[in-house]
mmCIF file of C-alpha atoms in Angstrom:
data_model
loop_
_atom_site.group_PDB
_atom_site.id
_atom_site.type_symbol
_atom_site.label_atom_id
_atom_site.label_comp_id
_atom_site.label_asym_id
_atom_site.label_seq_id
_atom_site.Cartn_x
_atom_site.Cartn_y
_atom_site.Cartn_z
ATOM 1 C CA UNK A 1 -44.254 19.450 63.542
ATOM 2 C CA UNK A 2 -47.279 20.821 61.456
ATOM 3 C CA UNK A 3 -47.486 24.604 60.134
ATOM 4 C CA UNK A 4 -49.694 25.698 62.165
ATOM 5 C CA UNK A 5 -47.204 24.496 65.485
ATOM 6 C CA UNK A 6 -45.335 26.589 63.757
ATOM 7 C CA UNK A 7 -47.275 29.317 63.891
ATOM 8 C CA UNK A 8 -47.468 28.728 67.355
ATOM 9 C CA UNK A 9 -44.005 29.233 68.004
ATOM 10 C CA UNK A 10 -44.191 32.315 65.676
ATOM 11 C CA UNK A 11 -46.371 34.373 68.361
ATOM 12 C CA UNK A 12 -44.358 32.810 71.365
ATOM 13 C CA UNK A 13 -41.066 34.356 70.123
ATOM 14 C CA UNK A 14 -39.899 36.877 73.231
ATOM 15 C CA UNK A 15 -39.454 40.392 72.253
ATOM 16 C CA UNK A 16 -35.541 39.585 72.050
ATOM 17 C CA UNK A 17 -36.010 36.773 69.585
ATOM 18 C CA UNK A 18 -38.229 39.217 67.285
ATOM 19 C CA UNK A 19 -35.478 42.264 67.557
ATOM 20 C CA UNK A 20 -32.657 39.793 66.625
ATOM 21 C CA UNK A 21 -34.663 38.751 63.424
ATOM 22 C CA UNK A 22 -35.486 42.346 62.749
ATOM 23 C CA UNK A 23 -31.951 43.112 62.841
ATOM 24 C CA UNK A 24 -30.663 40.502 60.228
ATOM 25 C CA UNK A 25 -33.367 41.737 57.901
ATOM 26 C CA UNK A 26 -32.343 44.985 58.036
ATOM 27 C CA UNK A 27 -29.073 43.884 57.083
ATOM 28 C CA UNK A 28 -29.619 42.206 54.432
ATOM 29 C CA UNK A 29 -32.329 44.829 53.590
ATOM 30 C CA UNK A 30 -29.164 47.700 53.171
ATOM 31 C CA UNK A 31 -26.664 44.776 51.941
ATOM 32 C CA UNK A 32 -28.452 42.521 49.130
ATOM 33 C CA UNK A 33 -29.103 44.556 45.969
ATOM 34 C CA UNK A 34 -32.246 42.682 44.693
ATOM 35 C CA UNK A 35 -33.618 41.204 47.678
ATOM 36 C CA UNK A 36 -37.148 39.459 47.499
ATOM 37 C CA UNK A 37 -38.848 37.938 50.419
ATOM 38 C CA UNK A 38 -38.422 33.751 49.495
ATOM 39 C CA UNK A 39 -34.456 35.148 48.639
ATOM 40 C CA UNK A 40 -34.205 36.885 51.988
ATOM 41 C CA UNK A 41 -35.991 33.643 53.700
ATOM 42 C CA UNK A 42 -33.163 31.494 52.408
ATOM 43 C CA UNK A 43 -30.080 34.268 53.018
ATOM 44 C CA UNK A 44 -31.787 34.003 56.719
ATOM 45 C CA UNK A 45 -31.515 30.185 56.684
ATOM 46 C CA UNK A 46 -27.937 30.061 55.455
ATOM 47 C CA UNK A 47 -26.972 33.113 57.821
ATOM 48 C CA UNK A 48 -28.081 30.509 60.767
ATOM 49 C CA UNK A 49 -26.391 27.591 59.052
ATOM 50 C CA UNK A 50 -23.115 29.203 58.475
ATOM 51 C CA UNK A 51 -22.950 30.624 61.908
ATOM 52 C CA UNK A 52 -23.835 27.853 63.542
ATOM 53 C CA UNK A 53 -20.987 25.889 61.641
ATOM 54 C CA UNK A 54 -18.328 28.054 62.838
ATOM 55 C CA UNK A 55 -19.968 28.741 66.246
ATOM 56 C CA UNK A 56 -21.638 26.356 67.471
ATOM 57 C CA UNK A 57 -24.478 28.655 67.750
ATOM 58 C CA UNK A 58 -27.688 30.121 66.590
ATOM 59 C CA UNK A 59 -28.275 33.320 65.584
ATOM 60 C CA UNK A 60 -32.064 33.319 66.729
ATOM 61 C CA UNK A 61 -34.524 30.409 67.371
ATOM 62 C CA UNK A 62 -35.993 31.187 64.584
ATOM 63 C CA UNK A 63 -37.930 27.830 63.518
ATOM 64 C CA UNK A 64 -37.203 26.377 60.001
ATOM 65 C CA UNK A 65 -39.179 23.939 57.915
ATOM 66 C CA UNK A 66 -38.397 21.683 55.025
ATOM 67 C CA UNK A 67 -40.597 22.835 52.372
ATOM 68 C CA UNK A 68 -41.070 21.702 48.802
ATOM 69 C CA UNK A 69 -39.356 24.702 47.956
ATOM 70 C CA UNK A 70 -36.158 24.313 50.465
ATOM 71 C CA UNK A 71 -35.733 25.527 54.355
ATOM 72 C CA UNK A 72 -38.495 28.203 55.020
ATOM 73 C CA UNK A 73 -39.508 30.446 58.226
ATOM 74 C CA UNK A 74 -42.940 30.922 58.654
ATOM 75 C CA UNK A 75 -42.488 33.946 61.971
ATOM 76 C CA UNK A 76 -40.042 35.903 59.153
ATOM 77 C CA UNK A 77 -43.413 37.218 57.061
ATOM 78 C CA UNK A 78 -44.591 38.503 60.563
ATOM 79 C CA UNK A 79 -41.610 40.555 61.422
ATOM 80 C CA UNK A 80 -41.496 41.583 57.604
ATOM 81 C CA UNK A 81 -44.738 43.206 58.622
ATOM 82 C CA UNK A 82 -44.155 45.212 61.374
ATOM 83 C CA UNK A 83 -40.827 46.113 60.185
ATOM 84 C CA UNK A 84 -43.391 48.053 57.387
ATOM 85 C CA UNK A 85 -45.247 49.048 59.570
ATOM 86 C CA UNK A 86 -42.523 50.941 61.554
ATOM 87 C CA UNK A 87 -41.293 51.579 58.474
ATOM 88 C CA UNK A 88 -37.685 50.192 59.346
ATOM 89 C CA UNK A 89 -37.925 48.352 55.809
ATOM 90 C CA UNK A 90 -39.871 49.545 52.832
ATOM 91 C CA UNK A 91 -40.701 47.885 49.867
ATOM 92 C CA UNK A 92 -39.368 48.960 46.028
ATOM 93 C CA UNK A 93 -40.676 47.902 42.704
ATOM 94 C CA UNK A 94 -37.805 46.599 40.590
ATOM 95 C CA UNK A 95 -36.878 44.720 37.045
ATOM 96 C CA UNK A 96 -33.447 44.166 37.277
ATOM 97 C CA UNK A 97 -33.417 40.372 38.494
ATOM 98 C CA UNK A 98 -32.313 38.502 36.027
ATOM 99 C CA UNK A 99 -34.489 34.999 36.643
ATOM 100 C CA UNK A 100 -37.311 35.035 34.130
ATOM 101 C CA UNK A 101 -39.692 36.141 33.574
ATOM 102 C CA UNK A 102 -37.349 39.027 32.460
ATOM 103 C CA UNK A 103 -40.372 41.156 31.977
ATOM 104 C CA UNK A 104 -42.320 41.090 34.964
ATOM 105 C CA UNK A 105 -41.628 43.107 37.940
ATOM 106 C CA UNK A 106 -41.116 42.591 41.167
ATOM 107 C CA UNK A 107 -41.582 43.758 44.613
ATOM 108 C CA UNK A 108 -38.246 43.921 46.693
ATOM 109 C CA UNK A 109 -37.192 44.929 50.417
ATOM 110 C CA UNK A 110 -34.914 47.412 51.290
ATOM 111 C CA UNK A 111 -33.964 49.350 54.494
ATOM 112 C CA UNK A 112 -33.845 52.384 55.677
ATOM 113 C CA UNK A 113 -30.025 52.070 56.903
ATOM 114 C CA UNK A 114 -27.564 50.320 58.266
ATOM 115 C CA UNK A 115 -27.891 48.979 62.146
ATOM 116 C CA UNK A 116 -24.879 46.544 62.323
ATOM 117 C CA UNK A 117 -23.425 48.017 65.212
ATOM 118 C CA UNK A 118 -26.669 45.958 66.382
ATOM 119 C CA UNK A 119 -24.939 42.976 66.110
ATOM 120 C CA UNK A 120 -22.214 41.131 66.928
ATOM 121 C CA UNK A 121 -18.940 40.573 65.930
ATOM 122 C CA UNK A 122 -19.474 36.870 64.982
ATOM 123 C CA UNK A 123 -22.705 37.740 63.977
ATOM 124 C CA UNK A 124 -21.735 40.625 61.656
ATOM 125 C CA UNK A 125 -18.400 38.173 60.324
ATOM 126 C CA UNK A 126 -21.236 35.272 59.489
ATOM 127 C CA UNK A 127 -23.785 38.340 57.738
ATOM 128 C CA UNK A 128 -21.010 39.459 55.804
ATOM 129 C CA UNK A 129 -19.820 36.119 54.511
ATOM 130 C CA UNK A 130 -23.495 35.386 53.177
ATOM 131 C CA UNK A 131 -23.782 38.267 51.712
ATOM 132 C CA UNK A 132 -19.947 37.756 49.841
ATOM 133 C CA UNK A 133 -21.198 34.169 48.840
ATOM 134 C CA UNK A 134 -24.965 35.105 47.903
ATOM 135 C CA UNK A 135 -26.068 38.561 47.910
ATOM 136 C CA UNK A 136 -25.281 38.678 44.346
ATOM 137 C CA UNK A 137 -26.685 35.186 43.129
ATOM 138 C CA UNK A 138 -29.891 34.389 41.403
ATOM 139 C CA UNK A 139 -32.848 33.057 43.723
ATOM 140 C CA UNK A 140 -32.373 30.289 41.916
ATOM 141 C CA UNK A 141 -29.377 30.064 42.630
ATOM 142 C CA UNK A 142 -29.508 30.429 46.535
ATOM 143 C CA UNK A 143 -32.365 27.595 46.184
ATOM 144 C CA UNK A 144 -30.515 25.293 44.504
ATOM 145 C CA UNK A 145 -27.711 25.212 47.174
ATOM 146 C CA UNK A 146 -30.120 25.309 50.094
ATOM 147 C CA UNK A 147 -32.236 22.755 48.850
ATOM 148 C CA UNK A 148 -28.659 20.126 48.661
ATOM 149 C CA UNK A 149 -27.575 21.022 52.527
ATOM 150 C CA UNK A 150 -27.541 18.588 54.712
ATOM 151 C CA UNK A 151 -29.647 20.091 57.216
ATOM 152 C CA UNK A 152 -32.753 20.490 54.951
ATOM 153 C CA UNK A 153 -32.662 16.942 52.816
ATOM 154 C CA UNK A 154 -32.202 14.837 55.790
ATOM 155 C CA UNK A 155 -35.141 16.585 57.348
ATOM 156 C CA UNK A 156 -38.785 15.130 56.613
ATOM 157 C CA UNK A 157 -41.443 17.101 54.646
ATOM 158 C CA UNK A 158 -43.110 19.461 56.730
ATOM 159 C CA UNK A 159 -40.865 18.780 59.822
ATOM 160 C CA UNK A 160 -38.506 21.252 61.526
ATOM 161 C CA UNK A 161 -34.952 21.673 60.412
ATOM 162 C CA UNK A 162 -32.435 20.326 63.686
ATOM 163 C CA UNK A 163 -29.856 22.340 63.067
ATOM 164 C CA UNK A 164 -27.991 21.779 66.695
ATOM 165 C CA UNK A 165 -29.191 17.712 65.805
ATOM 166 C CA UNK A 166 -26.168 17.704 63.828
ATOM 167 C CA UNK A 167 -22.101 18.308 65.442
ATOM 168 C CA UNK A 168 -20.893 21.699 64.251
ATOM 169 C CA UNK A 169 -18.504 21.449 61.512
ATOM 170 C CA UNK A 170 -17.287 24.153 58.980
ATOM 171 C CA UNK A 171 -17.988 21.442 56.612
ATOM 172 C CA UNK A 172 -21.513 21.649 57.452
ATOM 173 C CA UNK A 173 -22.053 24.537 54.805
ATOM 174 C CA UNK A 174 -20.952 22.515 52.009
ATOM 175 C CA UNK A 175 -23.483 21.004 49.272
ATOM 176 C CA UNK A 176 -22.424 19.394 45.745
ATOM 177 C CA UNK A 177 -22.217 21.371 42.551
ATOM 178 C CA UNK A 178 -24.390 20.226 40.113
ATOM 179 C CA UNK A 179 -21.898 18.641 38.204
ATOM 180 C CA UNK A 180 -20.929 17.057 41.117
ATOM 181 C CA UNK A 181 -24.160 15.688 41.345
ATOM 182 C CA UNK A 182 -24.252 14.761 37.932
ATOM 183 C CA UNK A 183 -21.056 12.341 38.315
ATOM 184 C CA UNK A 184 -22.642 10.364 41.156
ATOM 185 C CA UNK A 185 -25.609 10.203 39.356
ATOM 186 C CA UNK A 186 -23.576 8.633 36.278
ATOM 187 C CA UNK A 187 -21.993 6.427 38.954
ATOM 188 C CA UNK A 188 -25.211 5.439 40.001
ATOM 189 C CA UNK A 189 -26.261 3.873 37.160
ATOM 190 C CA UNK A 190 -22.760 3.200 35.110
ATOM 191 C CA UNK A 191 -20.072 2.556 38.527
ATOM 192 C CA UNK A 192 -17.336 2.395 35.984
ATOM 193 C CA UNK A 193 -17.683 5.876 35.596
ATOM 194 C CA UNK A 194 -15.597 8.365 37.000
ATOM 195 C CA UNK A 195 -16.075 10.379 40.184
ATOM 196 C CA UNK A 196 -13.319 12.907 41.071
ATOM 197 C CA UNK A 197 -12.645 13.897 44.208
ATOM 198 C CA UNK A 198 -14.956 13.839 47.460
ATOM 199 C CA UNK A 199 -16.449 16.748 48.385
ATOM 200 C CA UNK A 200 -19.227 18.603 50.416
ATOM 201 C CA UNK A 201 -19.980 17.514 54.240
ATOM 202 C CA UNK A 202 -16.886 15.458 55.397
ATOM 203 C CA UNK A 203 -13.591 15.068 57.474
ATOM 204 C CA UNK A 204 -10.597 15.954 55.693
ATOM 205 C CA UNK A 205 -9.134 13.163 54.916
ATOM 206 C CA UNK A 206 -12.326 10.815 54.552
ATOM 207 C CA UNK A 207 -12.727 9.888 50.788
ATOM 208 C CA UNK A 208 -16.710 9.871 50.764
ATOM 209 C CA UNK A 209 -18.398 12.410 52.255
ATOM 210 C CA UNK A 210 -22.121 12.059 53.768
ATOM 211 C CA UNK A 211 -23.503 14.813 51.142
ATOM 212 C CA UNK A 212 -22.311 12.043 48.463
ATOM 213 C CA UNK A 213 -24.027 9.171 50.356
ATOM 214 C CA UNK A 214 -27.007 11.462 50.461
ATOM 215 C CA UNK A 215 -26.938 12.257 46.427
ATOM 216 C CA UNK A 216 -26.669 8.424 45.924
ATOM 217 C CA UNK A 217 -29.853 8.074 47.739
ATOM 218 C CA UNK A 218 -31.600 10.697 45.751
ATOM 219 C CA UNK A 219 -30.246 9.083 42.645
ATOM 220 C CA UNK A 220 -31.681 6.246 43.515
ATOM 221 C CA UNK A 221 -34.890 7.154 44.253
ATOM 222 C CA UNK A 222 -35.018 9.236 40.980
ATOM 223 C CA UNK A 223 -34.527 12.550 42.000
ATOM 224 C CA UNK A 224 -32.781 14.601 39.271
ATOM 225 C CA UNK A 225 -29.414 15.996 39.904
ATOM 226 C CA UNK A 226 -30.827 19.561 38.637
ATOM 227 C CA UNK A 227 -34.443 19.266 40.487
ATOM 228 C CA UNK A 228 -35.331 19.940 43.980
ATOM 229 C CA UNK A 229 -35.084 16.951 45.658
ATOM 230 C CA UNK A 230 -39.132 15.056 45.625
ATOM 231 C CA UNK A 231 -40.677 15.851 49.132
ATOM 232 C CA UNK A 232 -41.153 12.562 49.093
ATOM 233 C CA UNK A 233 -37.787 11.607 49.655
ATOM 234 C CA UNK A 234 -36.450 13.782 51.779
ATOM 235 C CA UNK A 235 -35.328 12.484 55.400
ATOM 236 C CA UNK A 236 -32.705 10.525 56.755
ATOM 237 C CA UNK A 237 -30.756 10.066 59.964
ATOM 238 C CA UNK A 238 -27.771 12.232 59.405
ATOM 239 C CA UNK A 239 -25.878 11.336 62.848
ATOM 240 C CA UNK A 240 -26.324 7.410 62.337
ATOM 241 C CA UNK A 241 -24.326 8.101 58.800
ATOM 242 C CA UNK A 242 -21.472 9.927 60.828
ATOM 243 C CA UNK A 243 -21.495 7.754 63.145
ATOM 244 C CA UNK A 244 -20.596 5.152 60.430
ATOM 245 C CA UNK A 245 -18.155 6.879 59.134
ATOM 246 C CA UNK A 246 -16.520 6.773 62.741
ATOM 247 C CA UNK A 247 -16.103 2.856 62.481
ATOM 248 C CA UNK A 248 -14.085 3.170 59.243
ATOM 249 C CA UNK A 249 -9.998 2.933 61.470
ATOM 250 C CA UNK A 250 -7.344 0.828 61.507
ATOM 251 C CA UNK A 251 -7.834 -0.236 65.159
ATOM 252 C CA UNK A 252 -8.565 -3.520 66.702
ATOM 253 C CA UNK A 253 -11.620 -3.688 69.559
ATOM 254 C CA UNK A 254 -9.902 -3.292 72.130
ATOM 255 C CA UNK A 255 -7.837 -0.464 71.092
ATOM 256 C CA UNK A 256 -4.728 -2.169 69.051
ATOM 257 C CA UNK A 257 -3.645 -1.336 65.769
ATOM 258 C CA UNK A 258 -4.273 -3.657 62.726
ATOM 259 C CA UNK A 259 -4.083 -3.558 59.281
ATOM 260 C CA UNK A 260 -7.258 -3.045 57.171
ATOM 261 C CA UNK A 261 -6.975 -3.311 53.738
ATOM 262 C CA UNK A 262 -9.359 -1.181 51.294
ATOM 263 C CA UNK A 263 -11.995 -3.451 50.570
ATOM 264 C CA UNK A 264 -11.584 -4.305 54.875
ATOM 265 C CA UNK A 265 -12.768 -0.460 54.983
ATOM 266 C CA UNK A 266 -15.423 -0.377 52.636
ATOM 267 C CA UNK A 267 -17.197 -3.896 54.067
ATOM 268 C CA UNK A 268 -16.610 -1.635 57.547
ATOM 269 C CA UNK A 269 -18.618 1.110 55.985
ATOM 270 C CA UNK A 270 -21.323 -0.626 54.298
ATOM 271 C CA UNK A 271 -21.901 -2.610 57.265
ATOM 272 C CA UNK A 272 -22.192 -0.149 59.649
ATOM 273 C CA UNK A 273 -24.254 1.688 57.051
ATOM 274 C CA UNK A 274 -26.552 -1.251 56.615
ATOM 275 C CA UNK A 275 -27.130 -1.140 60.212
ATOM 276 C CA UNK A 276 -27.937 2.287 60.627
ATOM 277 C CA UNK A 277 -30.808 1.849 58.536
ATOM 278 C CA UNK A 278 -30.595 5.575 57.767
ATOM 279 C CA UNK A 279 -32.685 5.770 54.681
ATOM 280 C CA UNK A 280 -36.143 5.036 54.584
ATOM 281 C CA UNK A 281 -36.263 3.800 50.671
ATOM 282 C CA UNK A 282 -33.679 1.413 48.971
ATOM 283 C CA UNK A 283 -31.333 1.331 51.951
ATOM 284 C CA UNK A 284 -29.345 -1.957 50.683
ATOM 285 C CA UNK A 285 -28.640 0.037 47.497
ATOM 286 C CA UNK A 286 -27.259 2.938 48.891
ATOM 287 C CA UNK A 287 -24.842 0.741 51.157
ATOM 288 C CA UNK A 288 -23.583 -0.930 48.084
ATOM 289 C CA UNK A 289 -22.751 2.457 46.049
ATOM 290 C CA UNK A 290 -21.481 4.087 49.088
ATOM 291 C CA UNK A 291 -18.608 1.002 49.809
ATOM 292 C CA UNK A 292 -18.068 1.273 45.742
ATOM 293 C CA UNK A 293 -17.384 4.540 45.769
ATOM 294 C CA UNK A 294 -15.320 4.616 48.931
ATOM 295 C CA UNK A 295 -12.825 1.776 46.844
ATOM 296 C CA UNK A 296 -13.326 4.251 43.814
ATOM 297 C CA UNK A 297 -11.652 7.013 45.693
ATOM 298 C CA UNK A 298 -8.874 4.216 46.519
ATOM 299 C CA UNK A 299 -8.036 3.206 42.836
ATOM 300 C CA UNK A 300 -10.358 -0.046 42.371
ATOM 301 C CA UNK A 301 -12.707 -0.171 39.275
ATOM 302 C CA UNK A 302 -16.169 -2.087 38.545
ATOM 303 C CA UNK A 303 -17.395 -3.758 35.408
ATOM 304 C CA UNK A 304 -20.773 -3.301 34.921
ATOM 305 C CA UNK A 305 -21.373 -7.191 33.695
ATOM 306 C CA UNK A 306 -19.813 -8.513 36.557
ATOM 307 C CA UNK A 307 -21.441 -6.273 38.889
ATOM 308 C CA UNK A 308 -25.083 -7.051 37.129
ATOM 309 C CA UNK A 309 -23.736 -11.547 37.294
ATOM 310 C CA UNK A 310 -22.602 -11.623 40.883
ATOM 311 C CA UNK A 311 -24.755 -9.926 43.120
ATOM 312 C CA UNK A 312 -23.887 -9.973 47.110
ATOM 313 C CA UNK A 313 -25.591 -13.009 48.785
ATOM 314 C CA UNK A 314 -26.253 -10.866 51.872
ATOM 315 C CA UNK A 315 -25.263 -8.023 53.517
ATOM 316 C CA UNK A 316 -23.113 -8.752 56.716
ATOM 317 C CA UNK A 317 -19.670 -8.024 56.878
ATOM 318 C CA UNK A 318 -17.732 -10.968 55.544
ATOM 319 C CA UNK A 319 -20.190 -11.434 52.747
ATOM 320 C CA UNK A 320 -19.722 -7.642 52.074
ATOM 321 C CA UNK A 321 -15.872 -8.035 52.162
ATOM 322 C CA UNK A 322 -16.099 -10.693 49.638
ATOM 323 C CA UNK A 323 -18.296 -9.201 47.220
ATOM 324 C CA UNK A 324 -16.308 -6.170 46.772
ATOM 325 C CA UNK A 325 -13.201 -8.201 46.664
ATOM 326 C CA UNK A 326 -14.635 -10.127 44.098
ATOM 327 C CA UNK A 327 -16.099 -7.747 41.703
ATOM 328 C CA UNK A 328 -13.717 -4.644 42.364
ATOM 329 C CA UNK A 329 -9.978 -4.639 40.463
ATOM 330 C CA UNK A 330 -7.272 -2.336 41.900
ATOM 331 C CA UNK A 331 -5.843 0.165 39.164
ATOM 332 C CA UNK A 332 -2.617 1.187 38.755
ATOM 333 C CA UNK A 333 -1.767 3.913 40.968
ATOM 334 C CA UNK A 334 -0.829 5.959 37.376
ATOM 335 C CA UNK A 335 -4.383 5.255 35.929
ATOM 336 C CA UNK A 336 -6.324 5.834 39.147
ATOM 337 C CA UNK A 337 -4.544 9.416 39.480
ATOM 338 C CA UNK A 338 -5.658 10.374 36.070
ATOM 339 C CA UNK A 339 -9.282 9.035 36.620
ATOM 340 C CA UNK A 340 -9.341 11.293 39.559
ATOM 341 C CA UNK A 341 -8.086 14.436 37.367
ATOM 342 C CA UNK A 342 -10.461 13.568 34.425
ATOM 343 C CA UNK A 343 -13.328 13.620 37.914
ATOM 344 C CA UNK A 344 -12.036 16.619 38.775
ATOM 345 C CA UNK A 345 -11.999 18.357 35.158
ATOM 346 C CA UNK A 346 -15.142 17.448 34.005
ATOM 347 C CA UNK A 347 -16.856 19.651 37.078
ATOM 348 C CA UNK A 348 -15.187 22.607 35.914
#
């Protein structure tokens, strides 16, 4: 979708649509103490990505892009201007962010008053938890966790953000820290390292999660754990990775239990993976990392020379299954536990 479809949408929006965006602004306009427009065009994007996490809904139709500089709404600088207009909003000249430049003012929106008896309950619950979590936070801040949701770095540059694309999930808000990101980076290039726990965008019990898988891509493509992800790069199929994650059980075909060992699971995933052919750029790569993290999770370790002497002689499952059973060693359940705490500590 180019910007200027976008556009197009902007003037189609129904009266409704517009008075719905109006009223989140305002919101945020009474709510958020040092609120510039790119801040409130993220707080907007995370209001509909939080709601629609716990609802199942969206709070407008609002269209979203992927941008170089995360998830932006072209129609929001329209209603911004009317909203001035009818003076429902106003603007204020301020110093007290504290992103540099330090010196330099800036121009910030505030509102008249407070209209949230114009929205709904849900609505309301989901505007007050954004403001909780990031009303207070640098822009920089709010960009740097927008830019590592799912939503936005599995969509293509340019293209519109399918938010109802992916199943609802309260884990749906959840990005890595940037030590997080940091680890799986290290893991990247040294797998010996260690990785802590899983975290971000998966099931409870699921030791990988498809933010991680997503971070291992980046890392391989050379994206900096501390940088915007490269527009380049961005785009993936987000619902073919779930969907591998699905095949990981302990069931037989046609419905039976069986036994699985580890490495059974992580050939499972990396197959599957493989044949999702969800990345666009170094797909085999981020199928190996993602089964080698999954035994990581599960105790094994990797030595880097024996990784670097026996690469996999393919990539279906039984040649998968043997590879990591050859190159991975199971730890002690002792020394895996205090791996995972080390993980853990180091992203404090």
């Amino acid at each position: 979708m180019s910007y200027s479809d976008v556009m197009e949408i902007d003037y189609a929006m129904d009266e409704e649509e517009r008075d719905a965006l109006k009223n989140l602004i305002v919101y945020f306009g009474c709510t958020v103490p040092h609120l510039q427009e790119v801040k409130l065009n993220k707080l907007i994007y995370i209001a509909h990505l939080y709601h629609y996490s716990n609802h199942g809904q969206l709070l407008t139709k609002t269209p979203f892009l992927s941008f170089s500089y995360g998830p932006h709404a072209p129609a929001i600088r329209s209603v911004i201007n009317e909203q001035l207009e009818s003076s429902a909003i106003y603007l204020e000249i301020s110093r007290t962010e504290t992103d540099p430049p330090y010196s330099n003012p800036c121009i910030i929106i505030r509102s008249c008053e407070l209209k949230d008896e114009k929205l709904s309950d849900p609505c309301l619950n989901t505007m007050k938890k954004v403001v909780k979590d990031w009303g207070n936070k640098t822009f920089r801040q709010v960009l740097d966790y927008t830019t590592r949701t799912i939503p936005f770095i599995s969509t293509t540059y340019r293209d519109h953000i399918d938010l109802i694309g992916i199943q609802p999930s309260r884990g749906l808000e959840g990005a890595l820290s940037l030590p997080e990101r940091i680890r799986l980076h290290r893991f990247v290039q040294t797998p010996e390292e260690a990785v802590g726990q899983a975290s971000g965008y998966s099931s409870e019990s699921y030791p990988v999660s498809i933010n991680e898988v997503a971070e291992i891509y980046l890392a391989l493509c050379g994206d900096l754990p501390e940088k915007i992800p490269s527009r380049e790069h961005l785009g993936f199929n987000v619902q073919a990775i779930l969907e591998a994650f699905a095949t990981v059980n302990n069931k037989n075909e046609n419905g039976t239990e069986k036994h699985l060992t580890d490495i059974d699971k992580a050939a499972q995933l990396s197959d599957s993976l493989l044949n999702s052919r969800s990345f666009r750029h170094y797909n085999d790569e981020v199928v190996l990392r993602s089964g080698m993290l999954f035994l990581k999770r599960y105790g094994y370790s990797f030595d880097r020379e024996v990784l670097e002497e026996n690469p996999p002689e393919g990539h279906d499952y039984e040649t998968l299954r043997e590879w990591f059973g050859r190159v991975s060693v199971k730890l002690d359940a002792g020394f895996s536990n205090s791996l995972s705490q080390c993980g853990s500590q180091s992203g404090k």
